[in-house]
Amino acid sequence: MVPANIIEQIKDKSIEGLALGRADPDDGAIFIFQWCNAAFTKVTGYDASDIIGERGSLLIGEQMAQGQHLIMIEKLMNWEHFSVTVLNNRKNGDLMWQQITWTPLTDTETGDRWWLCSLIEVTDVQQKAPKDPTARPDASDGQDHSRWDVFAQKIRHLEKENKRLRDLARVVSRESQEDYLTGISNRRHFEVELQSWTARLRQNGKEFAVFYIDLDDFKLINDTLGHQAGDQLLTQFAQALRDLAEPEDFVARLGGDEFVIFKRLSESALDVSKLADDIVRKTQGPYLLGDRNVMCSTSVGVAMATRSTEHPERVVADADSALYHAKSQGKKRWSYFTEDMHAASLATRRLAGDLRNACETRAFVPYFQPLIDVETGKMYSAEVLVRWPHPELGLLAPDTFLATAANLGFVKTIDEIVFGHLRDTLDVFDASGVDLPRIGINVSTARLADPTFIHDIKSSGIDPKRLIVEILETVSLERMSDVVRWAVSELNELGVTIAVDDFGTGHASVQGLLQIQPSVLKIDRQFIDPILESETSRKLAASMVGIGKSLGLRIVAEGIKTEAQARAAADMGCDYLQGFLFGAPMDATELHDKLAANAGHFWAAHVH
């Protein structure tokens, strides 16, 4: 962070591209950039994220003359104030002439040394570029003018610097509070304003509302159209928010596609709902991104800081919770914050922290639920189901934590942890002579699309012929990417059995089955459960079995709870049965003991 007294030293400097670098106290040529303005990134082509934290040598392009480079190094080492005009490269390699001025600064409180780099593009080198103070003086008249020329140049340079230094503070002060991309307030200014607004609420009772605003699917636009289009969208969106807000409202960009507005509460509550409505309705676009017109919806969370608010500084987090609720309800809408949301938000945050710890300690474990062969009554395979032994909440099933894990990007880690346990489990069963013929793992298409998945299978040490991959799909199987199709092909080549889970729920179609060509089809429990009471349900389930059989697939009936359901599913032609009738999901020890006790038999074989 740039110290305030450094900003004070460079106040009133002008409008060129500016950057500040903290230097080695013993060698001025060694420094790290800590700040730059938007003009600096525009001239160089580097984003602020490319520059901040990088060495000053980042600015030395391939086309800069070696002699000029060495002169700059010498002057930087000696802490000299100087200016040069050089042929240089932008980030993308384009050539340009730049006038670079270096000014040494000192932090009066700590003694730390800094460089102020001022950079402008020079379009007419002959007319606009000042002479290089290191260049040999013109002596065509036979006289030595070197001392006079150097003196005159220093005078002209100091006069220009005098004006520039008077203007810089205004620029730096403004840009320390201004978002470099959109021109509205940045997170730093937002934090200052939040303290100010909450202080006025406590002191003078001035109530206000917070609008937490997020562009729906911004990442998709950024990924498909490019970061430049994403930046254009953010800039235009920020202007749309500024147009909707009143002059006395505070508008800021917190980062990424997240924005916030503070609005003073008036006597009419409609002012708040009207602004929320306007943000949702009037910021949809179209936005001109390059040569495309793009629509983009918005979600908004609203929270109030009133005289009765116990913790007004929490109002932004409350608005964020309301935003999360709006998105969970389908996006393109706004929601008020409620105390129920606060409780849910706290629980989610606690769960997120616990999940991080669980991933670090590899706390997730596999549980197993048997699939029974209708003909023999023995276990055909065991489906692997993840469980989390939470230190306070006990054993948690996936539906209590997987959604949060997905939002945090932990699902792959959890899969890897559970999969890592399976080799050891199979070794234990094999060593004790207990037959665990196959294990089935649930895999989403996102995991199938991960290039590391096939490698994990190959390097696991598990015989592929003992492995069933059950595909859990949230989109139509016929819309699978080429990467997923390749992964399925690789699995088939390895000898892994492919199964499609939850068939009939709308996620899989016959066309998709033809493309993926599984060996096993699992009919979802919602179609099996009512087959005894409803003739319609029984016919529907029988039709699903018929579709699978016509494709040469083996059929699993899920959710079997009673002997009558098991017999009915077997009569329909199901090959395997799964459900609580044969056992709830169990840990490896319990499964081992059951298999050892009954030689793998879980059910009396079906008699035709």
Coordinates of C-alpha atoms in Angstrom, one line a residue:
M1 CA 0.0 0.0 0.0
V2 CA 1.4 3.4 -0.9
P3 CA 1.9 5.6 2.2
A4 CA -0.1 8.8 2.6
N5 CA 3.0 10.9 2.9
I6 CA 4.3 9.6 -0.5
I7 CA 1.0 10.7 -2.0
E8 CA 1.5 14.1 -0.3
Q9 CA 4.9 14.4 -1.9
I10 CA 3.6 13.8 -5.4
K11 CA 0.3 15.8 -5.2
D12 CA -0.7 18.0 -8.1
K13 CA 1.0 15.9 -10.7
S14 CA -0.6 15.7 -14.1
I15 CA -2.6 13.3 -16.2
E16 CA 0.0 11.0 -17.8
G17 CA 0.3 7.3 -17.1
L18 CA 1.7 7.1 -13.6
A19 CA 3.1 4.2 -11.5
L20 CA 4.8 4.0 -8.1
G21 CA 7.4 1.5 -7.2
R22 CA 9.0 0.7 -3.8
A23 CA 12.8 0.5 -4.2
D24 CA 15.7 -1.2 -2.6
P25 CA 17.3 1.4 -0.3
D26 CA 20.7 0.4 -1.5
D27 CA 20.1 0.1 -5.2
G28 CA 17.6 2.4 -6.9
A29 CA 17.5 0.2 -10.0
I30 CA 15.7 -2.6 -8.0
F31 CA 12.1 -1.8 -7.3
I32 CA 8.6 -3.3 -7.2
F33 CA 5.5 -1.6 -8.6
Q34 CA 2.9 -1.0 -6.0
W35 CA 0.4 1.2 -7.8
C36 CA -0.5 2.5 -11.3
N37 CA -3.3 4.5 -12.8
A38 CA -5.6 3.7 -15.7
A39 CA -3.6 5.8 -18.2
F40 CA -0.5 3.8 -17.4
T41 CA -2.2 0.5 -18.2
K42 CA -3.7 2.1 -21.4
V43 CA -0.3 3.2 -22.7
T44 CA 1.6 0.0 -21.8
G45 CA -1.1 -2.5 -22.6
Y46 CA -0.6 -4.2 -19.2
D47 CA -3.4 -4.6 -16.8
A48 CA -2.9 -3.4 -13.2
S49 CA -2.7 -7.1 -12.1
D50 CA 0.2 -7.5 -14.6
I51 CA 2.1 -4.6 -13.1
I52 CA 1.5 -4.6 -9.4
G53 CA 4.1 -6.7 -7.6
E54 CA 6.4 -6.9 -10.7
R55 CA 10.0 -5.5 -11.1
G56 CA 10.5 -2.3 -12.9
S57 CA 12.3 -4.2 -15.7
L58 CA 8.8 -5.2 -16.9
L59 CA 8.8 -1.9 -18.8
I60 CA 12.0 -2.7 -20.8
G61 CA 10.8 -4.0 -24.2
E62 CA 12.9 -5.9 -26.7
Q63 CA 13.2 -2.8 -29.0
M64 CA 14.6 -0.5 -26.3
A65 CA 18.2 0.4 -27.3
Q66 CA 20.7 -1.3 -25.1
G67 CA 22.6 2.0 -24.6
Q68 CA 19.5 3.8 -23.4
H69 CA 18.7 0.8 -21.1
L70 CA 22.1 1.0 -19.5
I71 CA 21.8 4.8 -19.0
M72 CA 18.5 4.4 -17.3
I73 CA 19.9 1.7 -15.0
E74 CA 22.8 4.0 -14.0
K75 CA 20.6 6.9 -13.2
L76 CA 18.2 4.8 -11.3
M77 CA 21.1 3.3 -9.2
N78 CA 22.2 6.9 -8.4
W79 CA 18.7 8.1 -7.5
E80 CA 18.7 10.8 -10.2
H81 CA 15.6 12.6 -11.5
F82 CA 15.6 12.2 -15.3
S83 CA 13.6 11.9 -18.4
V84 CA 14.2 9.8 -21.6
T85 CA 12.4 9.2 -24.9
V86 CA 12.8 5.6 -26.0
L87 CA 11.5 3.2 -28.6
N88 CA 9.7 0.5 -26.6
N89 CA 7.1 -2.3 -26.8
R90 CA 3.6 -2.6 -25.5
K91 CA 2.6 -5.9 -23.8
N92 CA 1.3 -7.2 -27.2
G93 CA 4.6 -6.4 -28.9
D94 CA 3.5 -3.3 -30.8
L95 CA 6.2 -0.6 -31.1
M96 CA 5.8 3.0 -29.7
W97 CA 7.9 5.9 -28.6
Q98 CA 7.6 6.7 -24.9
Q99 CA 8.7 9.6 -22.8
I100 CA 9.5 8.1 -19.4
T101 CA 10.3 10.4 -16.5
W102 CA 11.6 9.0 -13.2
T103 CA 11.3 10.9 -9.9
P104 CA 12.9 9.6 -6.7
L105 CA 10.7 10.0 -3.5
T106 CA 11.3 9.2 0.2
D107 CA 8.8 8.2 2.8
T108 CA 9.5 10.8 5.5
E109 CA 8.1 8.5 8.2
T110 CA 9.9 5.3 7.5
G111 CA 12.8 6.4 5.2
D112 CA 11.6 3.9 2.5
R113 CA 12.6 4.9 -1.0
W114 CA 10.1 5.0 -4.0
W115 CA 10.2 5.7 -7.7
L116 CA 7.5 7.7 -9.4
C117 CA 7.3 6.7 -13.1
S118 CA 5.5 9.1 -15.5
L119 CA 5.0 7.7 -18.9
I120 CA 3.4 9.2 -22.1
E121 CA 3.2 8.0 -25.7
V122 CA 5.0 10.3 -28.1
T123 CA 3.5 10.3 -31.6
D124 CA 5.9 12.9 -33.2
V125 CA 9.4 12.2 -31.9
Q126 CA 11.1 15.0 -33.8
Q127 CA 8.8 17.7 -32.5
K128 CA 7.5 16.5 -29.2
A129 CA 10.2 14.4 -27.7
P130 CA 12.7 16.3 -25.5
K131 CA 16.3 15.8 -26.1
D132 CA 17.9 13.0 -24.2
P133 CA 19.9 14.7 -21.4
T134 CA 22.6 12.0 -21.9
A135 CA 23.0 12.7 -25.6
R136 CA 26.1 14.4 -27.0
P137 CA 25.5 18.2 -27.6
D138 CA 25.4 19.7 -31.0
A139 CA 28.7 21.3 -31.9
S140 CA 28.2 22.0 -35.6
D141 CA 29.2 25.7 -35.1
G142 CA 32.5 24.6 -33.8
Q143 CA 31.8 25.7 -30.3
D144 CA 31.2 23.6 -27.2
H145 CA 27.6 24.3 -26.0
S146 CA 27.4 21.3 -23.8
R147 CA 27.3 23.1 -20.5
W148 CA 24.7 25.6 -21.7
D149 CA 22.5 23.0 -23.4
V150 CA 22.4 20.8 -20.4
F151 CA 21.6 23.8 -18.1
A152 CA 18.9 25.0 -20.4
Q153 CA 17.3 21.6 -20.7
K154 CA 17.3 21.2 -16.9
I155 CA 15.5 24.6 -16.6
R156 CA 12.8 23.6 -19.2
H157 CA 12.4 20.2 -17.6
L158 CA 12.1 21.6 -14.1
E159 CA 9.5 24.1 -15.3
K160 CA 7.4 21.3 -16.7
E161 CA 7.8 19.2 -13.6
N162 CA 6.8 22.1 -11.4
K163 CA 3.4 22.1 -13.2
R164 CA 3.1 18.4 -13.3
L165 CA 3.8 17.9 -9.6
R166 CA 1.2 20.5 -8.7
D167 CA -1.5 18.4 -10.4
L168 CA -0.5 14.9 -9.4
A169 CA -2.0 14.9 -5.9
R170 CA -5.5 15.5 -7.3
V171 CA -5.1 12.6 -9.7
V172 CA -3.6 10.2 -7.1
S173 CA -6.1 11.2 -4.5
R174 CA -9.0 10.7 -6.9
E175 CA -7.7 7.4 -8.2
S176 CA -6.9 6.0 -4.7
Q177 CA -10.7 6.0 -4.3
E178 CA -11.7 5.3 -7.9
D179 CA -12.1 2.0 -9.6
Y180 CA -9.5 1.9 -12.4
L181 CA -11.8 0.3 -14.9
T182 CA -15.2 1.9 -14.4
G183 CA -14.4 5.2 -12.8
I184 CA -16.8 4.8 -9.9
S185 CA -15.7 4.3 -6.3
N186 CA -13.6 1.3 -5.5
R187 CA -13.5 -1.1 -2.6
R188 CA -11.2 1.1 -0.5
H189 CA -13.6 4.1 -0.9
F190 CA -16.5 1.8 -0.2
E191 CA -15.0 0.7 3.2
V192 CA -14.5 4.3 4.2
E193 CA -18.0 5.3 3.2
L194 CA -19.5 2.3 5.0
Q195 CA -17.9 3.5 8.2
S196 CA -19.1 7.0 7.6
W197 CA -22.7 6.0 6.8
T198 CA -22.9 3.7 9.9
A199 CA -21.4 6.5 12.1
R200 CA -24.0 9.0 10.9
L201 CA -26.7 6.4 11.6
R202 CA -25.5 6.0 15.2
Q203 CA -25.0 9.7 15.8
N204 CA -27.8 11.3 13.9
G205 CA -30.3 8.5 13.1
K206 CA -29.7 8.7 9.3
E207 CA -31.0 5.4 8.1
F208 CA -30.0 3.9 4.8
A209 CA -30.4 0.9 2.5
V210 CA -27.7 -1.2 0.9
F211 CA -28.1 -2.7 -2.6
Y212 CA -25.7 -5.6 -3.3
I213 CA -25.7 -6.1 -7.1
D214 CA -24.3 -8.9 -9.2
L215 CA -24.4 -9.5 -13.0
D216 CA -25.9 -13.0 -13.7
D217 CA -23.6 -15.3 -15.7
F218 CA -20.9 -12.6 -16.1
K219 CA -18.3 -15.4 -16.1
L220 CA -19.9 -17.0 -19.1
I221 CA -19.7 -13.7 -21.1
N222 CA -16.1 -13.2 -19.9
D223 CA -15.1 -16.7 -20.9
T224 CA -16.9 -16.8 -24.3
L225 CA -16.3 -13.3 -25.6
G226 CA -13.0 -12.5 -23.8
H227 CA -11.8 -10.2 -21.0
Q228 CA -12.0 -7.1 -23.2
A229 CA -15.7 -7.7 -23.8
G230 CA -16.1 -8.3 -20.0
D231 CA -14.4 -5.0 -19.2
Q232 CA -16.7 -3.2 -21.7
L233 CA -19.7 -4.8 -20.0
L234 CA -18.6 -3.8 -16.5
T235 CA -17.9 -0.2 -17.6
Q236 CA -21.3 0.2 -19.3
F237 CA -23.0 -1.5 -16.4
A238 CA -21.4 0.9 -13.9
Q239 CA -22.6 3.8 -16.0
A240 CA -26.1 2.4 -16.0
L241 CA -26.1 2.1 -12.2
R242 CA -24.8 5.7 -11.9
D243 CA -27.6 6.9 -14.1
L244 CA -30.2 5.1 -12.0
A245 CA -28.9 6.3 -8.7
E246 CA -29.6 9.8 -7.2
P247 CA -26.7 12.2 -6.9
E248 CA -26.5 11.8 -3.1
D249 CA -26.4 7.9 -3.4
F250 CA -23.1 6.2 -3.2
V251 CA -22.1 3.8 -6.0
A252 CA -19.1 1.5 -5.9
R253 CA -17.6 -1.5 -7.6
L254 CA -16.3 -4.0 -5.0
G255 CA -14.5 -6.2 -7.6
G256 CA -15.3 -8.5 -10.4
D257 CA -18.9 -8.1 -11.3
E258 CA -20.1 -7.1 -7.8
F259 CA -21.4 -3.6 -7.1
V260 CA -23.0 -1.8 -4.2
I261 CA -25.2 1.3 -3.8
F262 CA -25.9 3.1 -0.5
K263 CA -29.2 5.0 -0.5
R264 CA -30.5 7.2 2.3
L265 CA -34.0 6.1 3.4
S266 CA -36.8 8.6 2.9
E267 CA -40.3 8.6 4.3
S268 CA -41.4 6.5 1.3
A269 CA -40.4 2.9 1.4
L270 CA -41.2 2.8 -2.3
D271 CA -37.9 4.6 -3.0
V272 CA -36.0 1.5 -2.1
S273 CA -38.2 -1.0 -4.0
K274 CA -38.3 1.3 -7.0
L275 CA -34.6 1.5 -7.3
A276 CA -34.3 -2.3 -6.9
D277 CA -36.9 -2.8 -9.6
D278 CA -35.2 -0.3 -11.9
I279 CA -31.8 -2.1 -11.4
V280 CA -33.3 -5.4 -12.4
R281 CA -35.4 -4.1 -15.3
K282 CA -33.2 -1.4 -16.8
T283 CA -29.8 -2.9 -16.7
Q284 CA -30.5 -5.8 -19.0
G285 CA -28.9 -4.1 -21.9
P286 CA -28.4 -4.5 -24.7
Y287 CA -24.7 -3.7 -24.2
L288 CA -22.5 -3.1 -27.2
L289 CA -19.4 -5.4 -26.7
G290 CA -17.2 -5.0 -29.7
D291 CA -19.5 -5.6 -32.6
R292 CA -22.1 -7.6 -30.6
N293 CA -25.2 -6.5 -28.7
V294 CA -25.4 -8.6 -25.6
M295 CA -28.2 -8.9 -23.0
C296 CA -27.2 -9.6 -19.3
S297 CA -29.6 -9.9 -16.4
T298 CA -29.0 -8.7 -12.8
S299 CA -29.7 -9.9 -9.3
V300 CA -30.0 -7.6 -6.3
G301 CA -30.0 -8.1 -2.5
V302 CA -31.4 -5.3 -0.3
A303 CA -30.8 -4.8 3.4
M304 CA -31.8 -1.8 5.7
A305 CA -29.6 -0.1 8.3
T306 CA -32.2 1.5 10.7
R307 CA -32.2 3.0 14.2
S308 CA -33.3 -0.4 15.5
T309 CA -30.5 -2.4 13.7
E310 CA -28.3 -3.9 16.4
H311 CA -25.2 -4.3 14.2
P312 CA -25.5 -1.8 11.3
E313 CA -22.0 -2.6 10.1
R314 CA -23.3 -6.0 9.2
V315 CA -25.8 -4.5 6.7
V316 CA -23.5 -5.2 3.7
A317 CA -23.2 -8.9 4.6
D318 CA -27.0 -9.0 5.1
A319 CA -27.5 -7.5 1.6
D320 CA -25.1 -10.2 0.2
S321 CA -27.2 -12.9 1.9
A322 CA -30.3 -11.4 0.2
L323 CA -28.5 -11.4 -3.1
Y324 CA -27.6 -15.1 -2.7
H325 CA -31.3 -15.8 -2.0
A326 CA -32.3 -13.9 -5.2
K327 CA -29.9 -16.0 -7.2
S328 CA -31.1 -19.2 -5.6
Q329 CA -34.6 -18.3 -6.7
G330 CA -33.7 -18.1 -10.4
K331 CA -31.7 -14.9 -10.8
K332 CA -33.0 -11.8 -12.6
R333 CA -34.8 -10.6 -9.4
W334 CA -34.2 -8.8 -6.1
S335 CA -34.8 -9.9 -2.5
Y336 CA -35.1 -8.2 0.9
F337 CA -32.9 -9.5 3.7
T338 CA -34.7 -11.4 6.4
E339 CA -33.4 -12.9 9.7
D340 CA -34.0 -16.4 8.3
M341 CA -31.5 -15.5 5.6
H342 CA -29.0 -14.3 8.3
A343 CA -29.3 -17.6 10.1
A344 CA -28.9 -19.6 6.9
S345 CA -25.9 -17.4 5.9
L346 CA -24.2 -18.0 9.2
A347 CA -24.8 -21.7 8.9
T348 CA -23.4 -21.7 5.4
R349 CA -20.3 -19.8 6.4
R350 CA -19.7 -22.2 9.3
L351 CA -20.2 -25.1 7.0
A352 CA -17.8 -23.6 4.4
G353 CA -15.1 -23.3 7.1
D354 CA -15.7 -26.8 8.3
L355 CA -15.5 -28.1 4.7
R356 CA -12.1 -26.5 4.2
N357 CA -10.8 -28.2 7.3
A358 CA -12.3 -31.5 6.3
C359 CA -10.6 -31.3 2.9
E360 CA -7.3 -30.5 4.5
T361 CA -7.6 -33.4 7.0
R362 CA -9.1 -35.8 4.3
A363 CA -12.0 -36.5 6.6
F364 CA -14.5 -37.8 4.0
V365 CA -15.1 -41.6 4.0
P366 CA -16.8 -44.0 1.6
Y367 CA -20.0 -45.8 2.6
F368 CA -21.4 -48.7 0.6
Q369 CA -24.9 -49.8 -0.5
P370 CA -25.3 -53.3 -2.0
L371 CA -26.8 -54.0 -5.5
I372 CA -28.3 -57.5 -5.4
D373 CA -28.4 -59.9 -8.4
V374 CA -32.0 -61.0 -8.9
E375 CA -31.0 -64.5 -10.1
T376 CA -28.6 -65.4 -7.3
G377 CA -29.6 -63.1 -4.4
K378 CA -25.9 -62.3 -4.0
M379 CA -24.3 -58.9 -4.1
Y380 CA -23.4 -57.9 -7.6
S381 CA -21.7 -54.6 -6.6
A382 CA -21.6 -51.9 -3.9
E383 CA -22.4 -48.3 -4.8
V384 CA -19.9 -45.9 -3.1
L385 CA -21.5 -43.0 -1.3
V386 CA -19.6 -40.2 0.4
R387 CA -20.1 -39.5 4.1
W388 CA -18.6 -36.8 6.3
P389 CA -18.1 -37.6 10.0
H390 CA -18.6 -34.0 11.2
P391 CA -17.0 -33.5 14.7
E392 CA -20.2 -31.7 16.0
L393 CA -23.0 -32.6 13.7
G394 CA -22.3 -36.3 13.4
L395 CA -22.3 -38.4 10.2
L396 CA -23.5 -36.1 7.3
A397 CA -25.0 -37.4 4.0
P398 CA -24.1 -35.6 0.8
D399 CA -27.3 -33.6 0.5
T400 CA -26.3 -31.6 3.6
F401 CA -23.0 -30.4 2.2
L402 CA -22.4 -31.1 -1.5
A403 CA -24.2 -27.9 -2.7
T404 CA -21.9 -25.7 -0.6
A405 CA -18.9 -27.8 -1.6
A406 CA -19.8 -27.3 -5.3
N407 CA -20.1 -23.5 -4.7
L408 CA -16.6 -23.5 -3.1
G409 CA -15.1 -25.8 -5.8
F410 CA -14.4 -28.6 -3.4
V411 CA -16.3 -31.5 -5.1
K412 CA -13.2 -32.7 -7.1
T413 CA -11.2 -32.7 -3.9
I414 CA -13.9 -34.7 -2.0
D415 CA -14.1 -37.2 -4.9
E416 CA -10.3 -37.7 -4.9
I417 CA -10.3 -38.2 -1.1
V418 CA -13.0 -40.9 -1.3
F419 CA -11.5 -42.5 -4.3
G420 CA -8.2 -42.7 -2.5
H421 CA -9.8 -44.8 0.2
L422 CA -11.1 -47.4 -2.2
R423 CA -7.8 -49.1 -3.1
D424 CA -7.1 -49.7 0.6
T425 CA -10.7 -51.0 1.2
L426 CA -10.4 -53.5 -1.7
D427 CA -7.0 -54.7 -0.4
V428 CA -8.5 -55.4 3.0
F429 CA -11.4 -57.4 1.6
D430 CA -9.1 -59.4 -0.8
A431 CA -6.6 -60.2 2.0
S432 CA -9.4 -61.5 4.2
G433 CA -11.0 -63.6 1.4
V434 CA -14.3 -61.7 1.5
D435 CA -15.5 -61.1 -2.1
L436 CA -16.3 -57.5 -2.9
P437 CA -16.8 -58.0 -6.7
R438 CA -17.3 -54.5 -7.9
I439 CA -17.7 -50.9 -6.6
G440 CA -19.7 -48.2 -8.3
I441 CA -18.7 -44.5 -8.1
N442 CA -20.9 -41.6 -9.0
V443 CA -19.4 -39.2 -11.5
S444 CA -20.8 -36.0 -13.0
T445 CA -20.0 -34.9 -16.5
A446 CA -17.9 -32.1 -15.1
R447 CA -15.7 -34.7 -13.5
L448 CA -15.6 -36.7 -16.7
A449 CA -14.5 -33.6 -18.5
D450 CA -11.6 -33.2 -16.1
P451 CA -8.4 -34.4 -17.9
T452 CA -7.1 -35.8 -14.7
F453 CA -10.1 -38.2 -14.2
I454 CA -8.9 -41.0 -16.6
H455 CA -5.4 -40.6 -15.2
D456 CA -6.8 -41.1 -11.6
I457 CA -8.5 -44.3 -12.7
K458 CA -5.4 -45.7 -14.4
S459 CA -3.1 -44.8 -11.5
S460 CA -5.5 -46.0 -8.7
G461 CA -4.3 -49.5 -8.7
I462 CA -8.0 -50.7 -8.9
D463 CA -8.7 -53.4 -11.5
P464 CA -10.9 -51.5 -14.0
K465 CA -13.1 -54.6 -14.4
R466 CA -14.1 -54.2 -10.7
L467 CA -15.2 -50.5 -11.3
I468 CA -18.6 -49.2 -12.3
V469 CA -18.8 -45.5 -13.2
E470 CA -22.4 -44.2 -12.7
I471 CA -22.9 -41.0 -14.7
L472 CA -24.9 -38.4 -12.9
E473 CA -26.0 -35.8 -15.5
T474 CA -27.7 -32.4 -15.1
V475 CA -28.0 -31.8 -18.9
S476 CA -29.1 -34.0 -21.8
L477 CA -26.6 -36.8 -22.4
E478 CA -26.8 -36.1 -26.1
R479 CA -25.3 -32.7 -25.5
M480 CA -22.1 -34.1 -24.0
S481 CA -18.8 -32.4 -25.0
D482 CA -16.2 -34.2 -27.1
V483 CA -14.0 -34.4 -24.0
V484 CA -16.7 -36.3 -22.1
R485 CA -17.3 -38.6 -25.1
W486 CA -13.5 -39.3 -25.2
A487 CA -13.5 -40.0 -21.4
V488 CA -16.4 -42.5 -21.8
S489 CA -14.6 -44.2 -24.7
E490 CA -11.4 -44.5 -22.6
L491 CA -13.4 -46.0 -19.8
N492 CA -14.9 -48.6 -22.1
E493 CA -11.5 -49.4 -23.5
L494 CA -10.1 -49.9 -20.0
G495 CA -13.0 -52.4 -19.2
V496 CA -14.8 -50.1 -16.8
T497 CA -18.6 -50.7 -16.7
I498 CA -20.7 -47.6 -17.6
A499 CA -24.0 -47.1 -15.9
V500 CA -26.5 -44.2 -16.2
D501 CA -28.1 -43.3 -12.8
D502 CA -31.6 -41.9 -12.1
F503 CA -33.0 -42.8 -15.5
G504 CA -36.4 -41.3 -16.0
T505 CA -35.9 -38.0 -14.1
G506 CA -35.6 -36.0 -17.2
H507 CA -31.8 -35.8 -17.3
A508 CA -31.3 -38.7 -19.7
S509 CA -33.0 -39.6 -22.9
V510 CA -33.0 -42.5 -25.3
Q511 CA -31.0 -40.5 -27.8
G512 CA -28.4 -39.9 -25.0
L513 CA -28.3 -43.5 -24.2
L514 CA -27.6 -44.4 -27.8
Q515 CA -24.6 -42.0 -27.7
I516 CA -23.1 -43.0 -24.4
Q517 CA -23.9 -46.8 -24.8
P518 CA -23.9 -47.8 -21.1
S519 CA -24.1 -51.4 -19.9
V520 CA -26.3 -50.7 -16.9
L521 CA -29.4 -48.5 -16.5
K522 CA -30.6 -47.5 -13.0
I523 CA -34.3 -46.6 -12.8
D524 CA -34.9 -43.9 -10.2
R525 CA -36.7 -44.7 -7.0
Q526 CA -39.6 -42.3 -7.6
F527 CA -40.8 -44.7 -10.4
I528 CA -40.2 -47.9 -8.4
D529 CA -41.8 -46.8 -5.1
P530 CA -45.5 -46.6 -6.2
I531 CA -45.5 -49.7 -8.5
L532 CA -47.6 -51.8 -6.0
E533 CA -50.3 -49.1 -5.5
S534 CA -50.5 -47.5 -8.9
E535 CA -51.1 -49.5 -12.1
T536 CA -50.0 -46.4 -14.1
S537 CA -46.8 -46.3 -12.3
R538 CA -46.3 -50.0 -12.7
K539 CA -46.8 -49.7 -16.5
L540 CA -44.4 -46.7 -16.7
A541 CA -41.7 -48.5 -14.8
A542 CA -42.3 -51.6 -17.0
S543 CA -41.9 -49.4 -20.1
M544 CA -38.6 -48.1 -18.8
V545 CA -37.4 -51.6 -18.3
G546 CA -38.5 -52.5 -21.8
I547 CA -36.5 -49.5 -23.3
G548 CA -33.4 -50.7 -21.5
K549 CA -33.8 -54.3 -22.5
S550 CA -34.4 -53.3 -26.1
L551 CA -31.0 -51.6 -26.0
G552 CA -29.4 -54.7 -24.5
L553 CA -28.8 -53.0 -21.0
R554 CA -29.0 -54.6 -17.6
I555 CA -31.6 -52.9 -15.4
V556 CA -31.3 -51.8 -11.7
A557 CA -34.4 -50.9 -9.7
E558 CA -33.5 -48.3 -7.1
G559 CA -35.3 -47.6 -3.8
I560 CA -36.5 -51.1 -3.0
K561 CA -37.9 -51.1 0.6
T562 CA -40.2 -54.1 0.8
E563 CA -40.1 -57.8 -0.2
A564 CA -43.3 -57.1 -2.4
Q565 CA -41.5 -54.3 -4.3
A566 CA -38.5 -56.5 -4.9
R567 CA -40.6 -59.3 -6.3
A568 CA -42.6 -56.9 -8.5
A569 CA -39.4 -55.3 -9.9
A570 CA -37.9 -58.8 -10.5
D571 CA -41.1 -59.8 -12.4
M572 CA -40.8 -56.7 -14.6
G573 CA -37.4 -58.0 -15.8
C574 CA -35.0 -56.0 -13.6
D575 CA -31.6 -57.6 -13.3
Y576 CA -30.5 -56.0 -10.0
L577 CA -32.1 -54.5 -7.0
Q578 CA -31.0 -51.7 -4.6
G579 CA -32.6 -50.3 -1.5
F580 CA -33.0 -50.4 2.3
L581 CA -34.5 -53.9 2.1
F582 CA -31.0 -55.1 1.6
G583 CA -29.3 -52.6 3.8
A584 CA -28.8 -48.9 4.3
P585 CA -25.4 -47.4 3.2
M586 CA -22.8 -48.8 5.6
D587 CA -19.1 -48.3 6.3
A588 CA -16.5 -50.8 5.0
T589 CA -16.3 -52.7 8.3
E590 CA -20.0 -53.4 8.4
L591 CA -20.1 -54.4 4.8
H592 CA -17.2 -56.7 5.3
D593 CA -18.9 -58.4 8.3
K594 CA -22.2 -58.9 6.5
L595 CA -20.5 -60.4 3.4
A596 CA -18.4 -62.7 5.6
A597 CA -21.5 -63.8 7.6
N598 CA -23.7 -64.6 4.7
A599 CA -21.2 -65.5 1.9
G600 CA -22.4 -62.5 -0.1
H601 CA -26.1 -63.5 0.0
F602 CA -28.6 -60.7 0.8
W603 CA -31.9 -62.0 -0.6
A604 CA -33.6 -65.3 -1.5
A605 CA -33.0 -65.8 -5.2
H606 CA -36.0 -64.9 -7.4
V607 CA -37.8 -68.0 -8.8
H608 CA -39.2 -67.7 -12.3

